[in-house]
CSV table of C-alpha atoms in Angstrom, one decimal:
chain,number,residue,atom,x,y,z
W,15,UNK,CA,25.8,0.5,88.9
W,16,UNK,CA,24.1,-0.8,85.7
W,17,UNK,CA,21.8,2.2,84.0
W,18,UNK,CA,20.4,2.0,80.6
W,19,UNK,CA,21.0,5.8,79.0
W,20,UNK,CA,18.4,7.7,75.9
W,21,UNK,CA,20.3,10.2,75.5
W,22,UNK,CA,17.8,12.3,73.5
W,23,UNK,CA,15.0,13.4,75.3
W,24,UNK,CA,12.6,13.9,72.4
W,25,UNK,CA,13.5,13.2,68.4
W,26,UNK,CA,11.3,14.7,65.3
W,27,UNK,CA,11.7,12.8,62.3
W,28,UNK,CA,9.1,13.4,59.2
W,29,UNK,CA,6.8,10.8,57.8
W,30,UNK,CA,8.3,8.7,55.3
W,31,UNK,CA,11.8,9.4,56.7
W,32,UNK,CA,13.8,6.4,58.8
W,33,UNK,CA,13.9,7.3,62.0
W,34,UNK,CA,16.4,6.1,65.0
W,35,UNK,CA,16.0,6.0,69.1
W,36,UNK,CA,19.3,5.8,71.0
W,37,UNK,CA,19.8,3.3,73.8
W,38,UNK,CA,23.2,2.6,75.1
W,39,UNK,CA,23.6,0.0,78.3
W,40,UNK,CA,26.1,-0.5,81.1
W,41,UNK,CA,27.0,-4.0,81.8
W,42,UNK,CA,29.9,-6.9,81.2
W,43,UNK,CA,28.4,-9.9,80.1
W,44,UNK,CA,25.5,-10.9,78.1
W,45,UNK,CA,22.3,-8.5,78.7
W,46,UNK,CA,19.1,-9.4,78.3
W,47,UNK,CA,17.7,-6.0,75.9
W,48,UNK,CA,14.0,-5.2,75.2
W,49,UNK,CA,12.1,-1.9,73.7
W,50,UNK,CA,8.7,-0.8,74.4
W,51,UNK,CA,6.5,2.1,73.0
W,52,UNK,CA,3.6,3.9,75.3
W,53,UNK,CA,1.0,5.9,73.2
W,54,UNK,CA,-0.5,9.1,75.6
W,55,UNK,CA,-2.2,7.6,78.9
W,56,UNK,CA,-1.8,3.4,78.5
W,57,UNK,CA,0.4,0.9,79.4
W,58,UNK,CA,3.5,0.1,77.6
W,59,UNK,CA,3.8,-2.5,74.5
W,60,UNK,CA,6.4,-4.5,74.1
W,61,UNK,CA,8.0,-4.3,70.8
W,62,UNK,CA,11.1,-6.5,70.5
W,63,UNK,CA,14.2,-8.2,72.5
W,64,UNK,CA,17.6,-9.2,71.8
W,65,UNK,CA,18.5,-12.4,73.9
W,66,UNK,CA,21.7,-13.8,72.0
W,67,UNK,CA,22.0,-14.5,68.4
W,68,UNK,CA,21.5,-12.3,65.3
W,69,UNK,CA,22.6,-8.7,66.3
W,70,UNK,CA,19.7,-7.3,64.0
W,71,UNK,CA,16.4,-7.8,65.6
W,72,UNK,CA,13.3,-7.7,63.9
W,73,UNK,CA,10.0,-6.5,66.1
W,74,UNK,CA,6.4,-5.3,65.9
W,75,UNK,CA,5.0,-2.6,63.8
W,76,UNK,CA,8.3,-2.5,61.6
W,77,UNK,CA,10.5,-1.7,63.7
W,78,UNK,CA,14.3,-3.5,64.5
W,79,UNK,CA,17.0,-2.6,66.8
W,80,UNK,CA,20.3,-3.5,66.4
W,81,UNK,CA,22.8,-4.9,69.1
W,82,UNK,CA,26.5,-3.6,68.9
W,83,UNK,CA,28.5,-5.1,71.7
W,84,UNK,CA,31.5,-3.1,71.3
W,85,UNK,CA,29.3,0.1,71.7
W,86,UNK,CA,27.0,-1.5,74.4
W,87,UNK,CA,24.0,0.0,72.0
W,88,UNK,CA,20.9,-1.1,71.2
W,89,UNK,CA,19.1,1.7,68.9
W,90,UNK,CA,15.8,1.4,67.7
W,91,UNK,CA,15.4,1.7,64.1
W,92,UNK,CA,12.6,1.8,61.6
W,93,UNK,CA,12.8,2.3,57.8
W,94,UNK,CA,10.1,4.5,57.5
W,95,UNK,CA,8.3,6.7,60.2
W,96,UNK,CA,4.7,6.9,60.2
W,97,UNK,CA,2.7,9.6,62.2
W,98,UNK,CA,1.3,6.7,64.4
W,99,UNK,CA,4.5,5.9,65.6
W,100,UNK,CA,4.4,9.4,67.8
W,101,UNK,CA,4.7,7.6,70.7
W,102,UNK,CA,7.0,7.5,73.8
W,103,UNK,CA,9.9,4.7,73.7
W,104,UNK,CA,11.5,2.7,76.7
W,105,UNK,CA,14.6,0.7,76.6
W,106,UNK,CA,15.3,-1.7,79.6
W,107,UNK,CA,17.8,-4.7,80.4
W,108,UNK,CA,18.1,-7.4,82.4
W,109,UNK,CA,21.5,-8.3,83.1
W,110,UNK,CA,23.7,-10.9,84.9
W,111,UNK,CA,22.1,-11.9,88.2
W,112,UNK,CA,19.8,-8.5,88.7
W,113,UNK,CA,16.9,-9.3,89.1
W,114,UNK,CA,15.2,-6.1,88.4
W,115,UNK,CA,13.9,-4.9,85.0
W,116,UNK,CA,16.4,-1.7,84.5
W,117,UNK,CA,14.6,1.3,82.7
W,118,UNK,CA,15.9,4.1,80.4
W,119,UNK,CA,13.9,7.6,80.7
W,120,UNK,CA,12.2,7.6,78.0
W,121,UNK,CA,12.4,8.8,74.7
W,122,UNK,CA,9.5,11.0,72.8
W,123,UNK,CA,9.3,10.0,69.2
W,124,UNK,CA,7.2,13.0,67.0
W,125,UNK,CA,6.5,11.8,63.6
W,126,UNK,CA,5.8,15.2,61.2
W,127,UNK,CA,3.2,15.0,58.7
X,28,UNK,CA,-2.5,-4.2,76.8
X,29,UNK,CA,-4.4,-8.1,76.2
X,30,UNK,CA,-4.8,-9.8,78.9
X,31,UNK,CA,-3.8,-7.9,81.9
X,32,UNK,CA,-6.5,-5.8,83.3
X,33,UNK,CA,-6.3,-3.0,85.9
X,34,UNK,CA,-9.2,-1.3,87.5
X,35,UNK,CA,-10.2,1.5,87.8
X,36,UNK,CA,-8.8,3.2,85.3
X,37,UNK,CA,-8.8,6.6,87.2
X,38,UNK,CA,-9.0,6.8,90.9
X,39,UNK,CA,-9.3,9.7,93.4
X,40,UNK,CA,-8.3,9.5,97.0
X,41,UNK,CA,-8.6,12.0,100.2
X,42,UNK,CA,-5.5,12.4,101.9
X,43,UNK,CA,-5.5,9.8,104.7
X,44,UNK,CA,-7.1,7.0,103.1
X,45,UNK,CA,-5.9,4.0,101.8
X,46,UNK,CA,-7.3,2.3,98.5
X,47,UNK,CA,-6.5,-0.8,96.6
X,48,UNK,CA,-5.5,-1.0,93.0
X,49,UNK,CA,-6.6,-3.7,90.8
X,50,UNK,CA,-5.0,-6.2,88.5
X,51,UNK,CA,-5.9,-9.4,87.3
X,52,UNK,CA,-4.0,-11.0,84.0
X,53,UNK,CA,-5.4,-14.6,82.6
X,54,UNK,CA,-2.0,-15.1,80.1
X,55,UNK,CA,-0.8,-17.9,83.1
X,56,UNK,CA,1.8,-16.0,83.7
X,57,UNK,CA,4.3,-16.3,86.8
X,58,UNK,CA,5.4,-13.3,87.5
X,59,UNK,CA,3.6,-9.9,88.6
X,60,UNK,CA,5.0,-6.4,88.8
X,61,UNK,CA,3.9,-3.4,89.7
X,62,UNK,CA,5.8,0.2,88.8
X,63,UNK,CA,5.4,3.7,89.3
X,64,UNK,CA,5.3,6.4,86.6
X,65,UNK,CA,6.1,10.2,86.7
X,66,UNK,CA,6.3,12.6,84.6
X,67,UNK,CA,10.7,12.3,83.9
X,68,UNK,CA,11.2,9.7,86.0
X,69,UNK,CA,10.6,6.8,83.9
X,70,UNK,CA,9.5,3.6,85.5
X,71,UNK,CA,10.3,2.8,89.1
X,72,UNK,CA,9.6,-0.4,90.7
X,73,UNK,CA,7.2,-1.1,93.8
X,74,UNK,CA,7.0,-4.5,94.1
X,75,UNK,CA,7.4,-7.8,91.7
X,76,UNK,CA,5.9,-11.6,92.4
X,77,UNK,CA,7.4,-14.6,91.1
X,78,UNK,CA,5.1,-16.9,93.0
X,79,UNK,CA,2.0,-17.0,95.0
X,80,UNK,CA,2.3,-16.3,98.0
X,81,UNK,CA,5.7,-14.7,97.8
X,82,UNK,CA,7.0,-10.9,97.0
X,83,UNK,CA,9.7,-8.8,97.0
X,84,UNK,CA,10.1,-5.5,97.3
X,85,UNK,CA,11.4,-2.8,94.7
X,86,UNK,CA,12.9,0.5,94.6
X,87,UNK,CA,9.9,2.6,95.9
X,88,UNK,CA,8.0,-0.3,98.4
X,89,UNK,CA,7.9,2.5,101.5
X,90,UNK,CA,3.7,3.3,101.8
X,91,UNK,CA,2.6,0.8,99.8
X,92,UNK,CA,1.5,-3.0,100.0
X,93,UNK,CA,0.6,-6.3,97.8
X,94,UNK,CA,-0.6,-9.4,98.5
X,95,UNK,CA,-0.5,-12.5,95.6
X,96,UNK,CA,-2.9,-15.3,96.9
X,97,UNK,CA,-4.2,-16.4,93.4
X,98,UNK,CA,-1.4,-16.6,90.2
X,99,UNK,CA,-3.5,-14.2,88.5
X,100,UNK,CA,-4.5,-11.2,90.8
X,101,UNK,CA,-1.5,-8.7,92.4
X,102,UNK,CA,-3.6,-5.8,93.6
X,103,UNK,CA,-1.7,-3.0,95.2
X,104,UNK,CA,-3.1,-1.0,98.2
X,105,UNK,CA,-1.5,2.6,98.5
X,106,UNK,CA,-2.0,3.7,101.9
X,107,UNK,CA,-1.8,6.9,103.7
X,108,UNK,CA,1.9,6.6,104.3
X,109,UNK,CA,2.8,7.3,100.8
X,110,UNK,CA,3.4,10.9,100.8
X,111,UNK,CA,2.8,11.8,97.3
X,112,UNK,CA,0.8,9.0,96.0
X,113,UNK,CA,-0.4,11.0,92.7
X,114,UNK,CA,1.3,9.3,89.6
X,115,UNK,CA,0.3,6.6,86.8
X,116,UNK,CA,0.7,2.9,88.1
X,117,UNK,CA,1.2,0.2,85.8
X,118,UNK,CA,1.1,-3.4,86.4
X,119,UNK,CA,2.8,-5.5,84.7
X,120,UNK,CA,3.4,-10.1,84.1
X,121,UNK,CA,5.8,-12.4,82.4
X,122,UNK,CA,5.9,-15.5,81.9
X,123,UNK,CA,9.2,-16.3,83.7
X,124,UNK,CA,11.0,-14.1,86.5
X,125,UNK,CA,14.0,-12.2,86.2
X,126,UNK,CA,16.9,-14.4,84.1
X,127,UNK,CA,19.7,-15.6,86.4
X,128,UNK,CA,22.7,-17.6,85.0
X,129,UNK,CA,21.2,-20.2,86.6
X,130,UNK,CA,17.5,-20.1,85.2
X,131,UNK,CA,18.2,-17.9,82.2
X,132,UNK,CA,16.3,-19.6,79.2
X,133,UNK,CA,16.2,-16.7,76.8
X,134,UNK,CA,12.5,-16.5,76.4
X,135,UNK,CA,9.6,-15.7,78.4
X,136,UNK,CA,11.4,-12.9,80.6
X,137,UNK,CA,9.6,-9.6,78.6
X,138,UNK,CA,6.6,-8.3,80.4
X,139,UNK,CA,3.4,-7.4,79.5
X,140,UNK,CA,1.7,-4.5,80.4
X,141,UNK,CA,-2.2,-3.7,81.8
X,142,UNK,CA,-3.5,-0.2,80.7
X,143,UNK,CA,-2.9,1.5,83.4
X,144,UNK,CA,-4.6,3.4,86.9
X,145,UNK,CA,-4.1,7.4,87.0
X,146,UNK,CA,-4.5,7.9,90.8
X,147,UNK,CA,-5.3,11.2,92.5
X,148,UNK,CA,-5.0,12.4,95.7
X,149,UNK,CA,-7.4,15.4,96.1
């Protein structure tokens, strides 16, 4: 069955360090990747996608995620954590002929002043 | 959350009754979703619209309902056979359906999200 994995429940990075959020995928083929953020009690934002193309993909709000086949990753990066980005982070896929938006748990992001 | 709106944003229901979520998105978008969230569970999937007048069912359909008879209102009625109704339901559009390697474009498929109904079941 495809499943999209966080393996970290919740990450603390402080301000002004990079951070990274884990996604890994399970699929053959080409997958269709995206990341979203959800601040405390709203809807999710989308933040970027990989389709095809340039493994290193460039988002909102600074962040990138970079695509390694051989790993079946997709990690969410960003240079240099601000306090705002305390948020909770969703992977998902689409892939091959599924026609359902596959969802990772969740990860919680806690920037440190 | 622009241009998808849900209503209300919080919502109390008696046991036994049904009530009707709102959402209404003006992005002309084709496709309509709504999902389920709980506390560790991540999203789960109720029911998705490619088209007026058509829908399909997702993971969780059992208790609940949709109708789409404009493209830009999917409301969602929870009725009293959903045991455990309490939770955060988001809806959700994009501009395309799912990709299939027959339709797949590469753009258009991410979805957009409204802010959100909190519903309670006192």
């Amino acid at each position: 069955a495809q499943s999209v994995a966080q393996p970290e429940d919740q990450v603390n990075v402080a301000e002004g360090n990079p951070l990274t959020v884990k996604c890994t995928y399970s699929v053959s083929g080409n997958p269709y990747l995206f990341w979203y953020v959800q601040y405390p009690n709203r809807g999710l934002q989308f933040l970027l996608k990989y389709i095809t193309g340039d493994n290193l993909v460039k988002g909102s709000y600074g962040f990138e995620a970079e695509f390694n086949k051989s790993q079946t990753s997709f990690h969410l990066k960003k240079p240099s954590a601000l306090v705002s980005d305390s948020a909770l982070y969703f992977c998902a896929e689409y892939a091959g002929n599924n026609r359902k938006l596959i969802w990772g748990l969740g990860t919680s992001l806690a920037v440190n002043p | 959350d622009g241009g998808i709106t849900q209503s209300p944003k919080y919502l109390f229901r008696k046991e036994g009754q049904n009530v009707t979520l709102s959402c209404e998105q003006n992005l002309n978008h084709d496709a309509m979703y709504w999902y389920r969230q709980d506390p560790g569970q991540g999203l789960r999937l109720i029911y998705y619209s490619q088209i007026v007048n058509d829908f399909q069912k997702g993971d969780i359909a059992e208790g609940y309902s949709v109708s789409r008879e404009k493209k830009e209102s999917f409301p969602l009625t929870v009725t009293s056979a959903q045991k455990n109704p309490t939770a955060f339901y988001l809806c959700a559009s994009s501009m395309r359906g799912p990709p299939t390697g027959a339709t797949a474009s590469g753009s258009g498929h991410e979805q957009f999200f409204g802010p959100g109904t909190r519903l309670t079941v006192l």
